[in-house]
CSV table of C-alpha atoms and ligand atoms in Angstrom, one decimal:
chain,number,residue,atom,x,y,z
A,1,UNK,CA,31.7,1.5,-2.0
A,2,UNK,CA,27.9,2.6,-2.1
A,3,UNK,CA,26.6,4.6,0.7
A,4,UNK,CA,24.4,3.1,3.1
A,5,UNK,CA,21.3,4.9,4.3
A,6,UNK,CA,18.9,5.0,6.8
A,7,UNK,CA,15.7,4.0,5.0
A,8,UNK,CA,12.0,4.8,6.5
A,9,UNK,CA,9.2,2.8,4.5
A,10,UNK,CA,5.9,5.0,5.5
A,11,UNK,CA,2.5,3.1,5.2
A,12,UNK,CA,-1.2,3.5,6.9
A,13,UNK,CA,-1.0,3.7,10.3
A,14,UNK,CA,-2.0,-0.3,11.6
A,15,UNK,CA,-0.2,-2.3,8.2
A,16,UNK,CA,3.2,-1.5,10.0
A,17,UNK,CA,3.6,-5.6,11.6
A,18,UNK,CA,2.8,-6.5,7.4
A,19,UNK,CA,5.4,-4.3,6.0
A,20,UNK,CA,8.0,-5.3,8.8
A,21,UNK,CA,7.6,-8.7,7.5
A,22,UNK,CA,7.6,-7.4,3.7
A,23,UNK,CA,11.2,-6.3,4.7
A,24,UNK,CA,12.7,-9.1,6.8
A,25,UNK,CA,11.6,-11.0,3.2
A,26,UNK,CA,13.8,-8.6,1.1
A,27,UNK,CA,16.9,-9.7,3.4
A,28,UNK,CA,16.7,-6.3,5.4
A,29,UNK,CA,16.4,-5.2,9.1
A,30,UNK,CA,13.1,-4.1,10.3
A,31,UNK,CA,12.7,-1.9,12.9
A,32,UNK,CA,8.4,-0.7,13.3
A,33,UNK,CA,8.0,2.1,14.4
A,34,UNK,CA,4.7,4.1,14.1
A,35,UNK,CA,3.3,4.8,10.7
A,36,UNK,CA,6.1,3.2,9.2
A,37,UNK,CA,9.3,0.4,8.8
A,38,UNK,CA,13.0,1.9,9.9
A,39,UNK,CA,15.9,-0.1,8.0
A,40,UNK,CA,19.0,0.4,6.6
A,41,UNK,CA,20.4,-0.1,2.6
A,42,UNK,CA,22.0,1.4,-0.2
A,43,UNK,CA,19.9,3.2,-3.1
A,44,UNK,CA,19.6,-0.4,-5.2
A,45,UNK,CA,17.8,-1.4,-1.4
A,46,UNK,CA,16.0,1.6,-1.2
A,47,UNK,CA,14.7,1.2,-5.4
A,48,UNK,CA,14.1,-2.3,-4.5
A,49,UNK,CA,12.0,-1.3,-1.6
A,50,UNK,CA,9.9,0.6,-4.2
A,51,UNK,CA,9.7,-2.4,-6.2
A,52,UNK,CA,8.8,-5.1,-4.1
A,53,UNK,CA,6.6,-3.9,-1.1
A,54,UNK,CA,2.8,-4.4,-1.5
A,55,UNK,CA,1.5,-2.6,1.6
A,56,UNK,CA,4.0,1.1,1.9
A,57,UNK,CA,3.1,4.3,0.5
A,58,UNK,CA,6.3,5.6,0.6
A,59,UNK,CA,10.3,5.0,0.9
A,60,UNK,CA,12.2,8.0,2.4
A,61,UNK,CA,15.9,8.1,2.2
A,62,UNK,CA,17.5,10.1,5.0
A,63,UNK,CA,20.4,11.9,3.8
A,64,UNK,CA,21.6,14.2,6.5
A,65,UNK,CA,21.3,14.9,9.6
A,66,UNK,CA,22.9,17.5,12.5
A,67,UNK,CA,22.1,19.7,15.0
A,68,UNK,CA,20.3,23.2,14.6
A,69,UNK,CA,19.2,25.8,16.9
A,70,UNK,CA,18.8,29.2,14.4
A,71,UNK,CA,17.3,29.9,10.6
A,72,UNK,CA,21.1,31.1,10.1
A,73,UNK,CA,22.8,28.0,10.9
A,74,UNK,CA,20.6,26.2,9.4
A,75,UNK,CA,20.7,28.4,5.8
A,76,UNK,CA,24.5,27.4,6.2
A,77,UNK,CA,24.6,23.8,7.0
A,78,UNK,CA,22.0,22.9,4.5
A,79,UNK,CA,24.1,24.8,1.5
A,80,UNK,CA,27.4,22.8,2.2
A,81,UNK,CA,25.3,19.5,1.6
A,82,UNK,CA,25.8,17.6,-1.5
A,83,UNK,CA,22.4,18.1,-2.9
A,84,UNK,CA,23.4,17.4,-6.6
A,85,UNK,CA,24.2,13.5,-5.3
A,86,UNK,CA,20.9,13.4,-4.4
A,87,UNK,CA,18.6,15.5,-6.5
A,88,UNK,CA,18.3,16.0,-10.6
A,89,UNK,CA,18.9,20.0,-12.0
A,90,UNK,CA,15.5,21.7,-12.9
A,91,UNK,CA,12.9,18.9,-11.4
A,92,UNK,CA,10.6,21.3,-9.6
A,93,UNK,CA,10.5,20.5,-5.5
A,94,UNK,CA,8.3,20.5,-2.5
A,95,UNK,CA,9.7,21.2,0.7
A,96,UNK,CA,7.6,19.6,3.7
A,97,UNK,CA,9.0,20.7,7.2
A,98,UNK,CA,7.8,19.8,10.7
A,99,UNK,CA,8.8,20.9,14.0
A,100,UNK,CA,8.8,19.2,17.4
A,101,UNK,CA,10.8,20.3,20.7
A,102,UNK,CA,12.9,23.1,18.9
A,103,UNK,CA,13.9,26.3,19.2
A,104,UNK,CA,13.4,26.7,15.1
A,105,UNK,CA,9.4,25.8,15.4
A,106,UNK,CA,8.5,27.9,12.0
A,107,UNK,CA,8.1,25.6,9.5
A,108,UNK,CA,7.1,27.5,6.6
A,109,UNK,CA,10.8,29.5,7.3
A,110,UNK,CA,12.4,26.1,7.6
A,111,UNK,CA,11.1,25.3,4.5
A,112,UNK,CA,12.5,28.7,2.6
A,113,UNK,CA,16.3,27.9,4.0
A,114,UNK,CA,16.2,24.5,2.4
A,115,UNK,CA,15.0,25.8,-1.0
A,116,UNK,CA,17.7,28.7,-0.8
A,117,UNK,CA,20.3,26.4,0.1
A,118,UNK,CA,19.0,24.3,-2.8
A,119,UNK,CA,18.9,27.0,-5.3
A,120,UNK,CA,22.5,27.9,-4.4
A,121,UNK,CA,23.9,24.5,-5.5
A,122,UNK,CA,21.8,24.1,-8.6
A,123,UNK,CA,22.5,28.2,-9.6
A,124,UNK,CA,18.9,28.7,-9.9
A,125,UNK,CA,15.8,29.3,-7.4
A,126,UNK,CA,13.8,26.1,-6.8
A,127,UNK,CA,10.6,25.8,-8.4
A,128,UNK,CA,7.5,24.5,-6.9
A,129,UNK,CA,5.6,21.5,-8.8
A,130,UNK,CA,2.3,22.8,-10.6
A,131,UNK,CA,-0.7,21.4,-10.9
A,132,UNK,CA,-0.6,18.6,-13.6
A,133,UNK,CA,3.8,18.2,-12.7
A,134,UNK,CA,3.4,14.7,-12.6
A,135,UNK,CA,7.8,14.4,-11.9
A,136,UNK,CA,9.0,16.1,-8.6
A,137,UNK,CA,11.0,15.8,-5.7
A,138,UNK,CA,9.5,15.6,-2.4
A,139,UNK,CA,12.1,16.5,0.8
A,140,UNK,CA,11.1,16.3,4.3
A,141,UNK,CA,12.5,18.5,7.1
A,142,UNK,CA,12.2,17.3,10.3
A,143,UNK,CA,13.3,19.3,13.7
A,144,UNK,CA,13.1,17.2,16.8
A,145,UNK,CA,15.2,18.5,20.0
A,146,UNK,CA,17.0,20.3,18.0
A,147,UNK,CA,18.2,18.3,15.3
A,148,UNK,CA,17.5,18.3,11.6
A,149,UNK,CA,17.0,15.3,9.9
A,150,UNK,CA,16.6,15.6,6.0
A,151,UNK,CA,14.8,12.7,3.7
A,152,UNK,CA,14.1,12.6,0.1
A,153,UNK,CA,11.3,10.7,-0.9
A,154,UNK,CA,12.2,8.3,-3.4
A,155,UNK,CA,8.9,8.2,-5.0
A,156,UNK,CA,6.7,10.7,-6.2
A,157,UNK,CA,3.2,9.4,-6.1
A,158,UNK,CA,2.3,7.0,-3.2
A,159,UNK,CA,3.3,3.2,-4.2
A,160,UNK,CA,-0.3,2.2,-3.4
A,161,UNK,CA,-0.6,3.8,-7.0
A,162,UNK,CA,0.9,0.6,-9.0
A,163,UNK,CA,-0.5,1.8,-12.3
A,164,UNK,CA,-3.2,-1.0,-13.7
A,165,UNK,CA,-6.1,0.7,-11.8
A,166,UNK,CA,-7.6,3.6,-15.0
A,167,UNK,CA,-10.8,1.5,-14.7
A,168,UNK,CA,-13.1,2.6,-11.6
A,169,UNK,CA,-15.9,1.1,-10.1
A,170,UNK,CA,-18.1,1.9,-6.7
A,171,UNK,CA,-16.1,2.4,-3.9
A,172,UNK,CA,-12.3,0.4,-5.1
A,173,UNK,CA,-10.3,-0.3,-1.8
A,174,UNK,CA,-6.6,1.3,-2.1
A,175,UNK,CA,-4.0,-1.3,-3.6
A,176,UNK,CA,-2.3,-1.5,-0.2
A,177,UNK,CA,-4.9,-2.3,1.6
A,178,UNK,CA,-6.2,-5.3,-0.8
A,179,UNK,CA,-2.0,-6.3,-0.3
A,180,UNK,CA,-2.9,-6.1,3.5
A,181,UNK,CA,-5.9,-8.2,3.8
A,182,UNK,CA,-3.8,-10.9,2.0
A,183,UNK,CA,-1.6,-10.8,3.8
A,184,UNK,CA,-3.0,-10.9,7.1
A,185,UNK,CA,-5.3,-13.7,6.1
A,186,UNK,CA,-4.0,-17.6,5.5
A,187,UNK,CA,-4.2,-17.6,1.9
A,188,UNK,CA,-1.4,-18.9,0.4
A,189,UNK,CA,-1.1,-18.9,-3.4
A,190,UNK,CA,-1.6,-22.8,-3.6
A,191,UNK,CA,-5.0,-22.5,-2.3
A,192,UNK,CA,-8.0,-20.7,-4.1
A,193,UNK,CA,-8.9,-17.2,-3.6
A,194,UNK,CA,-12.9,-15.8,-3.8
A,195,UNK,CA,-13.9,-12.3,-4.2
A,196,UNK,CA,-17.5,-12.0,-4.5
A,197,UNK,CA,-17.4,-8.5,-4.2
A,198,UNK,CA,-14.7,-7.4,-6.0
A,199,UNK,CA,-15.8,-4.1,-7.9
A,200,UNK,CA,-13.1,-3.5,-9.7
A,201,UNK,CA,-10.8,-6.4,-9.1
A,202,UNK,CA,-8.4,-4.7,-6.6
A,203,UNK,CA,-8.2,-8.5,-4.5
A,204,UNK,CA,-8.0,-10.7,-6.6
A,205,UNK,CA,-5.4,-8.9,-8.8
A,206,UNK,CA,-3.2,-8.1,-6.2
A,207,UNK,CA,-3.4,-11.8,-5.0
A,208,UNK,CA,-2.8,-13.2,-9.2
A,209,UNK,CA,0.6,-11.1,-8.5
A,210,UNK,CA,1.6,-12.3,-5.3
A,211,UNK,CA,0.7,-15.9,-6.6
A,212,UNK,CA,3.2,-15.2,-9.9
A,213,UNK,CA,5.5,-13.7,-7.9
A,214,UNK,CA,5.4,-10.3,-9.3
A,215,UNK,CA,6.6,-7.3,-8.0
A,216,UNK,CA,3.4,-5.0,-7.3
A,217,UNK,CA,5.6,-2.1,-8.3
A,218,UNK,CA,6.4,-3.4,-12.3
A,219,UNK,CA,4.2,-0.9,-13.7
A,220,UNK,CA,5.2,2.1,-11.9
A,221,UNK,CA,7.6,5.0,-13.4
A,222,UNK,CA,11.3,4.1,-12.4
A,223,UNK,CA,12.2,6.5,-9.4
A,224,UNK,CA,14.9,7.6,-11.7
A,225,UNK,CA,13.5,11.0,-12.9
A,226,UNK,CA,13.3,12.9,-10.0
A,227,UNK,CA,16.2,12.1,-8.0
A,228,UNK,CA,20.1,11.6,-8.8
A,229,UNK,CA,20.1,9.0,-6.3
A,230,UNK,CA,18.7,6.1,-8.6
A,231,UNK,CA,20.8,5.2,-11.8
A,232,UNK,CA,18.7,3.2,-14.8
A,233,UNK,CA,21.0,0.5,-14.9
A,234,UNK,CA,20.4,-0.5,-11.5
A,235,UNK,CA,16.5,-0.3,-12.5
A,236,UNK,CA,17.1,-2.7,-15.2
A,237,UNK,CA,18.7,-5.2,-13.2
A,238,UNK,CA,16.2,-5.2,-10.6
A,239,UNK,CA,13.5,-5.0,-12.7
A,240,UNK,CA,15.0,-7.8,-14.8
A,241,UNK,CA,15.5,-10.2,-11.5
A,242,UNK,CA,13.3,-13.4,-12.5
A,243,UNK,CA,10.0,-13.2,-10.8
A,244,UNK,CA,8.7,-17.1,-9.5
A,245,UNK,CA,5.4,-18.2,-9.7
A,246,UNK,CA,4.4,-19.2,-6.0
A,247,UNK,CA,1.3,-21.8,-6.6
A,248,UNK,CA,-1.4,-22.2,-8.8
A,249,UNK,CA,-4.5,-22.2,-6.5
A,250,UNK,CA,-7.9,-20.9,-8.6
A,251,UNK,CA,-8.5,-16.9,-8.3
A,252,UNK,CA,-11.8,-16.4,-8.9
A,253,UNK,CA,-13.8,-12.4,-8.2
A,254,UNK,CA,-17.7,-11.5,-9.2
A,255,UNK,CA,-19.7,-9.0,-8.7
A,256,UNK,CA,-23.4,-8.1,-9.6
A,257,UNK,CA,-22.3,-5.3,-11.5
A,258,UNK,CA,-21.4,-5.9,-14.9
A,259,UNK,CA,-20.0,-2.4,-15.8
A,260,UNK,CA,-17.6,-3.4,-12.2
A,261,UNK,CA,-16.5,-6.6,-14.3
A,262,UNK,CA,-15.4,-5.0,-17.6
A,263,UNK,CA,-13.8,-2.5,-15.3
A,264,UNK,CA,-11.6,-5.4,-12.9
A,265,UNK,CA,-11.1,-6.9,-16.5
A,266,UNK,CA,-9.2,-4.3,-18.1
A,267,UNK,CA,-7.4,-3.6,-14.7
A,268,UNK,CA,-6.6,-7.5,-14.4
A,269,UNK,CA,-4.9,-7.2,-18.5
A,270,UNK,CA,-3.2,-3.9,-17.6
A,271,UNK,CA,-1.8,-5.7,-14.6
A,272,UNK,CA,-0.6,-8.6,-16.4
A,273,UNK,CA,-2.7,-11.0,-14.2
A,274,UNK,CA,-6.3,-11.3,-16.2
A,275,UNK,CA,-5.5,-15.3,-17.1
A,276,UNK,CA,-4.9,-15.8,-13.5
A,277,UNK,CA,-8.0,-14.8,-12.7
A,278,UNK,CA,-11.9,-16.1,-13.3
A,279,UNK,CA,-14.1,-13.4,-13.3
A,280,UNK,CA,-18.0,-13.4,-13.6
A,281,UNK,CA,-20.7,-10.8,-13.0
A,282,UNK,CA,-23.2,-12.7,-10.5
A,283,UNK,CA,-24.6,-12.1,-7.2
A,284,UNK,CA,-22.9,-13.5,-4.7
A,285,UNK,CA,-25.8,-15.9,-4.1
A,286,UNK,CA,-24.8,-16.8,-7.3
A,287,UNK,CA,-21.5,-17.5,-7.6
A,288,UNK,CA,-20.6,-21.4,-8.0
A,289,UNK,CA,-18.9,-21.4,-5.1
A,290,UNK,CA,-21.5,-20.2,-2.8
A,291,UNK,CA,-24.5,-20.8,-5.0
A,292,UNK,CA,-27.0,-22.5,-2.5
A,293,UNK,CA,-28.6,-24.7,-5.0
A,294,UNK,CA,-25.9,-26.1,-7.3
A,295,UNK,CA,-23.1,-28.1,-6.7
A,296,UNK,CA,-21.1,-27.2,-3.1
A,297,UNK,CA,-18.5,-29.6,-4.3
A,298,UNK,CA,-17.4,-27.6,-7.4
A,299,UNK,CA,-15.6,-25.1,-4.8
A,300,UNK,CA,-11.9,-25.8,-4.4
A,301,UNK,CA,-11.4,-27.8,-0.7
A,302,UNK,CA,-8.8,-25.3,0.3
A,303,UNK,CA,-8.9,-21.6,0.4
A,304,UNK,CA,-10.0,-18.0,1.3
A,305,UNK,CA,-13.0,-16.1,1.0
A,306,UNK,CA,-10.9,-12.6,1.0
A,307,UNK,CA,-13.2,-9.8,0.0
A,308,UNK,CA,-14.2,-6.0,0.8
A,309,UNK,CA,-18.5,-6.0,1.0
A,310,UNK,CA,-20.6,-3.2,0.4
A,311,UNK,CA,-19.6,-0.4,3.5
A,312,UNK,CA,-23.4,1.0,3.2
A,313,UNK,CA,-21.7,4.4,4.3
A,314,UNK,CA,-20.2,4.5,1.3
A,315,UNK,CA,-22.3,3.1,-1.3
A,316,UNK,CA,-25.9,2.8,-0.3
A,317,UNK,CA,-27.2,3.1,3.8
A,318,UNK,CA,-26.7,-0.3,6.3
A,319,UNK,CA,-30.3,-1.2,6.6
A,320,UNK,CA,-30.5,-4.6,4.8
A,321,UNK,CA,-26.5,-5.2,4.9
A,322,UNK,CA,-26.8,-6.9,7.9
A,323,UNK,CA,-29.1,-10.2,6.0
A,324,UNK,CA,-25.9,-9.9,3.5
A,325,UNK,CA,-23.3,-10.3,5.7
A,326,UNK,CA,-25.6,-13.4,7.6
A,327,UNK,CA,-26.2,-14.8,4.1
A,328,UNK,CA,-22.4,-14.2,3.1
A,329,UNK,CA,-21.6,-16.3,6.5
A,330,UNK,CA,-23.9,-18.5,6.1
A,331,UNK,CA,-22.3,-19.7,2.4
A,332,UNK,CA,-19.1,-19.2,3.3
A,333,UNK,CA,-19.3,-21.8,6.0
A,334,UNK,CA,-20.9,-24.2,3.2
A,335,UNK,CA,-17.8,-24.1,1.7
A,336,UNK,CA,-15.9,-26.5,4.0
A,337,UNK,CA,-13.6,-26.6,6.7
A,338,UNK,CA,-10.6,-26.0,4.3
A,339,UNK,CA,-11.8,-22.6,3.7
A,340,UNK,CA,-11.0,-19.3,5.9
A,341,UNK,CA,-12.6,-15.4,5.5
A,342,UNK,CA,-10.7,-12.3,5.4
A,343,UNK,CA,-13.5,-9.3,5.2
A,344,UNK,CA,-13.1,-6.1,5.6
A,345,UNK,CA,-15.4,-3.9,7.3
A,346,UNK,CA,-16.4,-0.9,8.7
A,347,UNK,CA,-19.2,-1.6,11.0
A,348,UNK,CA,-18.0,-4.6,12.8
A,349,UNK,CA,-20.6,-5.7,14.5
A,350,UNK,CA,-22.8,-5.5,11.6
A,351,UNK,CA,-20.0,-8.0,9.8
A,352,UNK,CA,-19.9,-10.4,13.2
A,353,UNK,CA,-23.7,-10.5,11.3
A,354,UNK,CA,-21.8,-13.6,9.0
A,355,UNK,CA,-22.0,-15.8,12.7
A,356,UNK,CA,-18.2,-16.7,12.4
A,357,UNK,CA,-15.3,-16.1,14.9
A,358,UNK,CA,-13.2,-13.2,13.6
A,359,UNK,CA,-10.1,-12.1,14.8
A,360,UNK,CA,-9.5,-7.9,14.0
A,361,UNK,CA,-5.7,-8.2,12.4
A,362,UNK,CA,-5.3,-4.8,12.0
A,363,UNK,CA,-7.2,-1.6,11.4
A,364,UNK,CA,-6.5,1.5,9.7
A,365,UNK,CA,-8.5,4.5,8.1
A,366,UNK,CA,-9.4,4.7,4.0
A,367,UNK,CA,-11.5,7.1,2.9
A,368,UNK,CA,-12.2,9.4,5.9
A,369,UNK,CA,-13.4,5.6,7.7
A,370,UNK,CA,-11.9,3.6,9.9
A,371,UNK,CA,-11.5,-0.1,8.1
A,372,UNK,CA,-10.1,-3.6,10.0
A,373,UNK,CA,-9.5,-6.6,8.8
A,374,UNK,CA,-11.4,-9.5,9.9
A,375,UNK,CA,-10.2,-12.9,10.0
A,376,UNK,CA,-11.5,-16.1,10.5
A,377,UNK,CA,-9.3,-19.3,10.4
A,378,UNK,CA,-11.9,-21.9,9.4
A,379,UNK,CA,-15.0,-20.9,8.7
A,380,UNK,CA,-16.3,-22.3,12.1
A,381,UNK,CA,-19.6,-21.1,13.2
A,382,UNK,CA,-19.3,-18.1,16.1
A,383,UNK,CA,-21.3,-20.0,19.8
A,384,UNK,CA,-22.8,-16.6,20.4
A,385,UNK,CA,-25.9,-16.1,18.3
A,386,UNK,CA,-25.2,-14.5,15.3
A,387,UNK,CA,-27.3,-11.2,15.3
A,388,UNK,CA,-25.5,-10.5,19.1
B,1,SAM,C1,-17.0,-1.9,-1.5
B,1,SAM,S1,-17.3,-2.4,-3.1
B,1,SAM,C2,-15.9,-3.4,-3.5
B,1,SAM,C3,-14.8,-2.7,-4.0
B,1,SAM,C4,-13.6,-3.5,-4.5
B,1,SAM,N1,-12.9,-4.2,-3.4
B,1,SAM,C5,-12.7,-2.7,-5.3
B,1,SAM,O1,-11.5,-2.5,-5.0
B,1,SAM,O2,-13.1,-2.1,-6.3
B,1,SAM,C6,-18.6,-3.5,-2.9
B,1,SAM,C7,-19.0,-4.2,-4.3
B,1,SAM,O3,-20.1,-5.1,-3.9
B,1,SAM,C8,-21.0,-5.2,-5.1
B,1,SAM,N2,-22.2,-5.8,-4.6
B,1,SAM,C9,-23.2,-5.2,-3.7
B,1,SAM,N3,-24.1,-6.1,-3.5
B,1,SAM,C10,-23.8,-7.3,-4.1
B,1,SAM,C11,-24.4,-8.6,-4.2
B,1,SAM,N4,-25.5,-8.8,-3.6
B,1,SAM,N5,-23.8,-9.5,-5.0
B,1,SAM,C12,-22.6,-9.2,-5.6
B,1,SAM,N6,-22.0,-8.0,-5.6
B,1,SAM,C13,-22.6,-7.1,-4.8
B,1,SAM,C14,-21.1,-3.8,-5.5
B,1,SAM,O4,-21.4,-3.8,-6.9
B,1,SAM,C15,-19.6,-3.3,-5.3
B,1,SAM,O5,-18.9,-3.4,-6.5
């Protein structure tokens, strides 16, 4: 019988209501909890976790857990644990403890046990990763009252790293966060989809894999390399599980920027997604959706204007970004009643500029800023005057 585990998916602090309901869709339990998802599965659950979930950063595996009150006891406990279950001989390892209502409060001594007691079953000291180790294991310590509960990380890099992004451009918004917006916006894969922002394509490729039905983890290395957990024939199977297309609505991104374009291009064919997708280099005054002056009616009648505009912290200063965002409303609510926004922002009152009623769904931090999501069912014109 496989062992069952208590499984922690971590993600940025705010997405935790979107990667609850990420679970509940993979058939599991979800308990939210701050900064994260608690649920319970096997190793196939906890590899299928790393598969399959758009907005975590990381799936930790707890393996053990008991009660410790001195570096001794704890140098002995942790060496009559079955770390070669769990861990693969000679992958280098990093040890992160914490410490919270104990009477072992050291962490960096903490830390030193585990190693030791790791070196002991493996007959060699642990090594540390290097700079440029792109394979290692990552264990957390965690002493709370006196207990010790140990995780493995079953991924290495953050899952927010799915592997199609090598092409930059001003600015990109992190994978999970793109996954996020989506999310908490009323897009659904039968309707269309506008970025007219989209740098380097981060939306509108995460929503061309949500609308094929593919798993925003199928370019990532297998978690199979670092940990003795995972087995590659379990990969295979889950990797091989059909994926179903969920609609067909019309994905289309722009941005003024042409060098931006090539760059969400090559992402979009590295991501498998690029015919999914209609990409232009315009202003956003000129896309022909939005364009003012051509045809209104060439816009699909249902869908969502999801996109990520110009911070002004971040790329250029706010001055002027506030006749943007009233120009951006004032299109957006050309496009019909069928239509919805999802921006995110970072000044929101310079975004309540666009004159529509917004809802905040959730907020978070990226890049040293805080960012929230901004949502607007219908693109209904706000009664307060737009500039308030
Ligand atoms: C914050 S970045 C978007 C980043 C994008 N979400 C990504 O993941 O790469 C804002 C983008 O807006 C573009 N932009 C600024 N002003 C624009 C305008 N008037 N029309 C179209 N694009 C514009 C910039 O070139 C930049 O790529």
């Amino acid at each position: 019988m496989t062992r069952s585990f208590d499984l922690f998916a971590a993600c940025l602090p705010g997405l935790e209501p979107l990667l609850s309901r990420e679970l509940h869709t993979l058939g599991t339990e979800p308990r939210t909890m701050r900064g994260g998802v608690a649920f319970r599965g096997d190793a196939r659950c906890a590899a299928r976790a790393c598969l399959w979930l758009g907005t975590a950063s990381h799936v930790l595996i707890r393996v053990a857990e008991f009660p410790c009150r001195a570096l001794g006891e704890l140098q002995r406990k942790a060496t009559l644990l079955p770390w070669r279950e769990w861990l693969r001989p000679q992958v280098p390892i990093e040890v992160h403890a914490t410490s919270r209502a104990s009477r072992l409060y050291h962490t960096g001594a903490i830390a030193e046990r585990i190693e030791n007691a790791i070196g002991e079953a493996f007959g060699s000291p642990v090594r540390a990763p290097a700079a440029g180790d792109e394979v290692f294991a990552r264990i957390h310590v965690r002493f709370a009252n006196d207990v010790c509960t140990i995780s493995v990380d079953a991924t290495t890099s953050p899952l927010h790293r799915r592997g199609w992004r090598l092409a930059g451009a001003k600015a990109p918004l992190r994978e999970d966060l793109a996954h996020a917006l989506l999310l908490a916006s009323p897009w659904t894969p039968d309707t269309a989809l506008l970025d007219p922002f989209c740098g380097s394509g981060t939306i509108a490729i995460e929503a061309a894999g949500l609308a094929l039905g593919l798993p925003p983890g199928r370019l990532r290395p297998p978690p199979l390399h670092h940990l003795a957990l995972f087995d590659a024939e379990t990969w295979l199977e889950l990797r091989a599980e059909p994926s179903a297309p969920r609609g067909a609505g019309a994905i289309a991104a722009s941005d003024r920027d042409a060098g931006a374009i090539d760059a969400a291009r090559a992402n979009a064919e590295r991501a498998g997604v690029a015919t999914r997708i209609d990409l232009s280099a315009n202003a956003f005054t000129q896309h022909p959706w939005l364009d003012d002056r051509g045809d209104a009616a060439s816009a699909p009648r249902r869908g969502v204007l999801a996109t990520n505009p110009p911070f002004g912290v971040r790329i250029g200063r706010s001055e002027g970004l506030g006749v943007l965002w009233q120009s951006l409303g004032h299109r957006a609510r050309r496009l019909g009643p069928g239509w919805s926004v999802a921006l995110l922002a970072h000044d929101v009152r310079l975004a309540r500029r666009c004159g529509m009623v917004l809802r905040a769904a959730w907020t978070t931090r990226h890049g040293g800023l805080s960012v929230t999501a901004l949502v607007g069912e219908g693109t209904a014109a706000a009664s307060t005057p737009a500039s308030s």
